Tab-separated table of C-alpha atoms in Angstrom:
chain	number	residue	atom	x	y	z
J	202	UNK	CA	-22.382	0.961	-0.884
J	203	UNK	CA	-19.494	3.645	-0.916
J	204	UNK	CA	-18.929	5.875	1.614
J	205	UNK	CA	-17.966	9.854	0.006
J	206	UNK	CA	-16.148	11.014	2.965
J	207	UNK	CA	-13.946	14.369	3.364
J	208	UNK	CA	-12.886	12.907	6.328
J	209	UNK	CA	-12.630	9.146	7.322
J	210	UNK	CA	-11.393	8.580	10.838
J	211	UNK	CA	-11.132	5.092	12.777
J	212	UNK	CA	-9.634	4.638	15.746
J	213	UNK	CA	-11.488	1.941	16.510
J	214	UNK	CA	-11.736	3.042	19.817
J	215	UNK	CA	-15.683	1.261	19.254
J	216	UNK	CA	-13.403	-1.815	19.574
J	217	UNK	CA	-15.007	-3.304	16.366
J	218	UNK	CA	-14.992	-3.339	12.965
J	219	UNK	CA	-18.733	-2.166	12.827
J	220	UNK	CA	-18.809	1.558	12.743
J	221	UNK	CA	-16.875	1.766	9.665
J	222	UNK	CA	-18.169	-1.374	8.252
J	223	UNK	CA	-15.120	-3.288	7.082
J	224	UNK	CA	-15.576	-6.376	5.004
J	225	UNK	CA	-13.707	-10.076	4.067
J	226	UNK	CA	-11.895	-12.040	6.512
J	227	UNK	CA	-13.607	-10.252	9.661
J	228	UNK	CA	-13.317	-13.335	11.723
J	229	UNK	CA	-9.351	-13.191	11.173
J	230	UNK	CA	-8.778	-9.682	12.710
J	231	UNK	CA	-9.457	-8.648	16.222
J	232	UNK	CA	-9.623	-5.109	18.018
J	233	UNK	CA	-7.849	-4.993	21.300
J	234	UNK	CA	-7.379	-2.074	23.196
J	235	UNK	CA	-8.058	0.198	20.273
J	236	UNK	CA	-5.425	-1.601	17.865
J	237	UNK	CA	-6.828	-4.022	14.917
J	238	UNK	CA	-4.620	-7.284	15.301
J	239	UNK	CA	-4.331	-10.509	12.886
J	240	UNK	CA	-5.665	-13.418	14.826
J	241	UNK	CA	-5.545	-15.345	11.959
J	242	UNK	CA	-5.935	-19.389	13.300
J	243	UNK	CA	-3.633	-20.432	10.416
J	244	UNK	CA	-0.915	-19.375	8.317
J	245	UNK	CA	-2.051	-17.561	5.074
J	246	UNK	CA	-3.504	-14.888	3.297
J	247	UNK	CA	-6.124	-12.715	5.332
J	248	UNK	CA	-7.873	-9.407	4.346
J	249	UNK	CA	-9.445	-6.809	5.433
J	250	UNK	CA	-11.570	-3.858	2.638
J	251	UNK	CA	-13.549	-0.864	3.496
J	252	UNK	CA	-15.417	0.845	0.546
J	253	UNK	CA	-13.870	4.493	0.217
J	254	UNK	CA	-15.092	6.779	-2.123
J	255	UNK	CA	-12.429	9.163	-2.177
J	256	UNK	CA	-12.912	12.713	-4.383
J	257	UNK	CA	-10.125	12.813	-7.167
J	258	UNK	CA	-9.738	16.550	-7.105
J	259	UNK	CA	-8.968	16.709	-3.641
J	260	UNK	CA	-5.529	15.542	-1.404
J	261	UNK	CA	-5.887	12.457	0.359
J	262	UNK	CA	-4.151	11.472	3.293
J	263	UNK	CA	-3.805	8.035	4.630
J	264	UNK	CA	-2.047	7.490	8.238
J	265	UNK	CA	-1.696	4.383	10.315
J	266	UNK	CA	0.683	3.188	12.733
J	267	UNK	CA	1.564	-0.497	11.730
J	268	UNK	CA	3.279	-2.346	14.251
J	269	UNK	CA	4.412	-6.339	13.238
J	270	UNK	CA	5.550	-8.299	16.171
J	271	UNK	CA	8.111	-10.429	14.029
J	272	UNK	CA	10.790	-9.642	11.459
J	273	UNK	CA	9.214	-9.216	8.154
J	274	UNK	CA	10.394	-11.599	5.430
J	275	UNK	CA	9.452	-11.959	1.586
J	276	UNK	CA	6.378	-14.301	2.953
J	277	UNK	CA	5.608	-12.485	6.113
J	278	UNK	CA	4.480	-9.251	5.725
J	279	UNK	CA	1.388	-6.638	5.981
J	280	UNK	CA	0.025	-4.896	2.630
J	281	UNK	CA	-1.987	-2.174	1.922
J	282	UNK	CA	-4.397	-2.213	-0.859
J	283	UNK	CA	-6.013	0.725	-2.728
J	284	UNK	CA	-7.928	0.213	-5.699
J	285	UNK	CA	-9.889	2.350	-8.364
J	286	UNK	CA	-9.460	4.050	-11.512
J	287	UNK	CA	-6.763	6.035	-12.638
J	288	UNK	CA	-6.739	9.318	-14.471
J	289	UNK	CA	-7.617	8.242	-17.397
J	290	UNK	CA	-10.460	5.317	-15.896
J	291	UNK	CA	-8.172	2.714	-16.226
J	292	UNK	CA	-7.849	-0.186	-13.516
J	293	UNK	CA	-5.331	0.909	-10.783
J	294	UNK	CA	-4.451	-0.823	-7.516
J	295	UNK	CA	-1.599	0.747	-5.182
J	296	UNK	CA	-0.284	-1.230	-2.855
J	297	UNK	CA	1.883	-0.066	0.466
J	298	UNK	CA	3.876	-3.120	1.859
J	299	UNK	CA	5.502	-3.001	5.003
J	300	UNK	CA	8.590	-5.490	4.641
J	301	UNK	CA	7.913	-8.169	2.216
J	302	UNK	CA	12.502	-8.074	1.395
J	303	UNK	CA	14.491	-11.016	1.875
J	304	UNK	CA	16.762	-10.873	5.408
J	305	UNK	CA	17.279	-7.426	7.003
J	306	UNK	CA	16.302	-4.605	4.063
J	307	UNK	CA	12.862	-4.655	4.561
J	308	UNK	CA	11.572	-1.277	3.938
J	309	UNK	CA	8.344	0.332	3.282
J	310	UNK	CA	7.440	0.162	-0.912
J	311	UNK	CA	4.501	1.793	-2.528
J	312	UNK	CA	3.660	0.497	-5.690
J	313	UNK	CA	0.768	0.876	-8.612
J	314	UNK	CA	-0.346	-2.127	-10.574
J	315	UNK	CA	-1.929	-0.616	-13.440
J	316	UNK	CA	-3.869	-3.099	-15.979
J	317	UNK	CA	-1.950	-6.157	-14.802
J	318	UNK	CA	1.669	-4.603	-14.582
J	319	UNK	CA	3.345	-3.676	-11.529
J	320	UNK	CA	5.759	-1.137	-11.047
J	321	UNK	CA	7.528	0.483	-7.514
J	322	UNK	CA	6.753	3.993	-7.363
J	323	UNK	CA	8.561	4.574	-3.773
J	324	UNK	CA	10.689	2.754	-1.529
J	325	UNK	CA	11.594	3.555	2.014
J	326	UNK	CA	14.423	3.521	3.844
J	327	UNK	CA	16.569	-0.181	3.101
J	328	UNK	CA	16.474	-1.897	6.609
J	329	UNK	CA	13.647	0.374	8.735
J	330	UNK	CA	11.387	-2.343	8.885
J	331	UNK	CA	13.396	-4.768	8.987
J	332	UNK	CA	14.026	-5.905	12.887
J	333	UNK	CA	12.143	-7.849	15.151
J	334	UNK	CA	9.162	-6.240	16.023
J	335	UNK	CA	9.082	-3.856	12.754
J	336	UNK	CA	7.244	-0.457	13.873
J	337	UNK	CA	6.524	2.622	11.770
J	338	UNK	CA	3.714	5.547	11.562
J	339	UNK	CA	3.224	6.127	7.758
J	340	UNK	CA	1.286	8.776	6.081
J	341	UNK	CA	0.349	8.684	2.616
J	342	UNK	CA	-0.417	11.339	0.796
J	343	UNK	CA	-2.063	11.587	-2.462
J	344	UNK	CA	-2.597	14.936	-4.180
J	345	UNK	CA	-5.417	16.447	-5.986
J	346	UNK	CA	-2.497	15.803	-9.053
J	347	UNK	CA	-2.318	12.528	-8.515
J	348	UNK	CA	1.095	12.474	-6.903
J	349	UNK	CA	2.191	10.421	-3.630
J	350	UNK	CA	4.315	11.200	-1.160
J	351	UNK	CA	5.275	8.796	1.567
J	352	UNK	CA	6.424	9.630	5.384
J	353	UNK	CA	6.971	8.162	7.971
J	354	UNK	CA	7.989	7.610	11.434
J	355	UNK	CA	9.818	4.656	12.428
J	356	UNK	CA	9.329	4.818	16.259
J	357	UNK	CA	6.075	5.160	15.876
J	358	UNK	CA	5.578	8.832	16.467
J	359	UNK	CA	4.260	11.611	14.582
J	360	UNK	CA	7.923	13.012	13.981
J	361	UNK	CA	8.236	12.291	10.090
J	362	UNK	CA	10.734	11.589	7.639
J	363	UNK	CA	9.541	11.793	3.231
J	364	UNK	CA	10.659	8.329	2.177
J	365	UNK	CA	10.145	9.734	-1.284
J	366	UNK	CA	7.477	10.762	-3.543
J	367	UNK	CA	6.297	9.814	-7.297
């Protein structure tokens, strides 16, 4: 079942992961005083999807604030997945990673994997995510043409900077 929503809001503020129904590793992720948090008992791979239909002709605009208590590294890190079909109803997945570099670069990369091949479409700012305790408020913005532009804030506000757009 797909949700068609102009406008998808969760704040979980219901302090679940109900009301949006998100599905996979629900047991891994917690929602504590109106944040979602990995509780994850192990180290690994956990996931969270929620079934979006978006409409194509219209701008979409994704915003979170992502907040990792650690220093990213090229196995640590928290990814954003969107999947679908592209203009032309090919498989596409885009990806937003937050960290995910090798010592202190870590930066914010959107990417499209389109029929098995990968390519970087944007990359942040070398070194913003990279500290202990990486922060940022992103908002991703696709528009009715199909092009991306990615902000963000890296104190966590709402004062942001275009990391770049493809």
């Amino acid at each position: 079942q797909f949700i068609l929503a102009q406008s998808l809001n969760d704040d979980f503020s219901d302090g679940n992961l109900q009301d949006p129904t998100y599905l996979g590793d629900t047991d891994d992720f917690v929602v504590q005083n109106e944040q979602l948090r990995l509780m994850a008992p192990a180290a690994g791979s956990s996931f969270l999807f929620l079934p979006v239909q978006t409409d194509a002709s219209q701008t979409v605009i994704y915003e979170l604030f992502a907040q990792l208590e650690f220093s990213p590294s090229s196995s640590n890190f928290a990814e954003l997945r969107f999947a679908g079909l592209g203009p032309s109803g090919e498989a596409v997945s885009y990806a937003l990673k937050i960290g995910g570099i090798s010592g202190d670069q870590d930066a914010l990369v959107f990417s499209a994997t389109v029929d098995g091949t990968e390519q970087t479409l944007i990359s942040g700012t070398a070194g913003a995510v990279g500290q202990d305790t990486a922060r940022a408020r992103i908002r991703l913005v696709r528009s009715a043409t199909n092009n991306w532009t990615l902000l963000a804030d890296y104190s966590g506000g709402d004062n942001f900077s275009n990391e770049g757009s493809s």
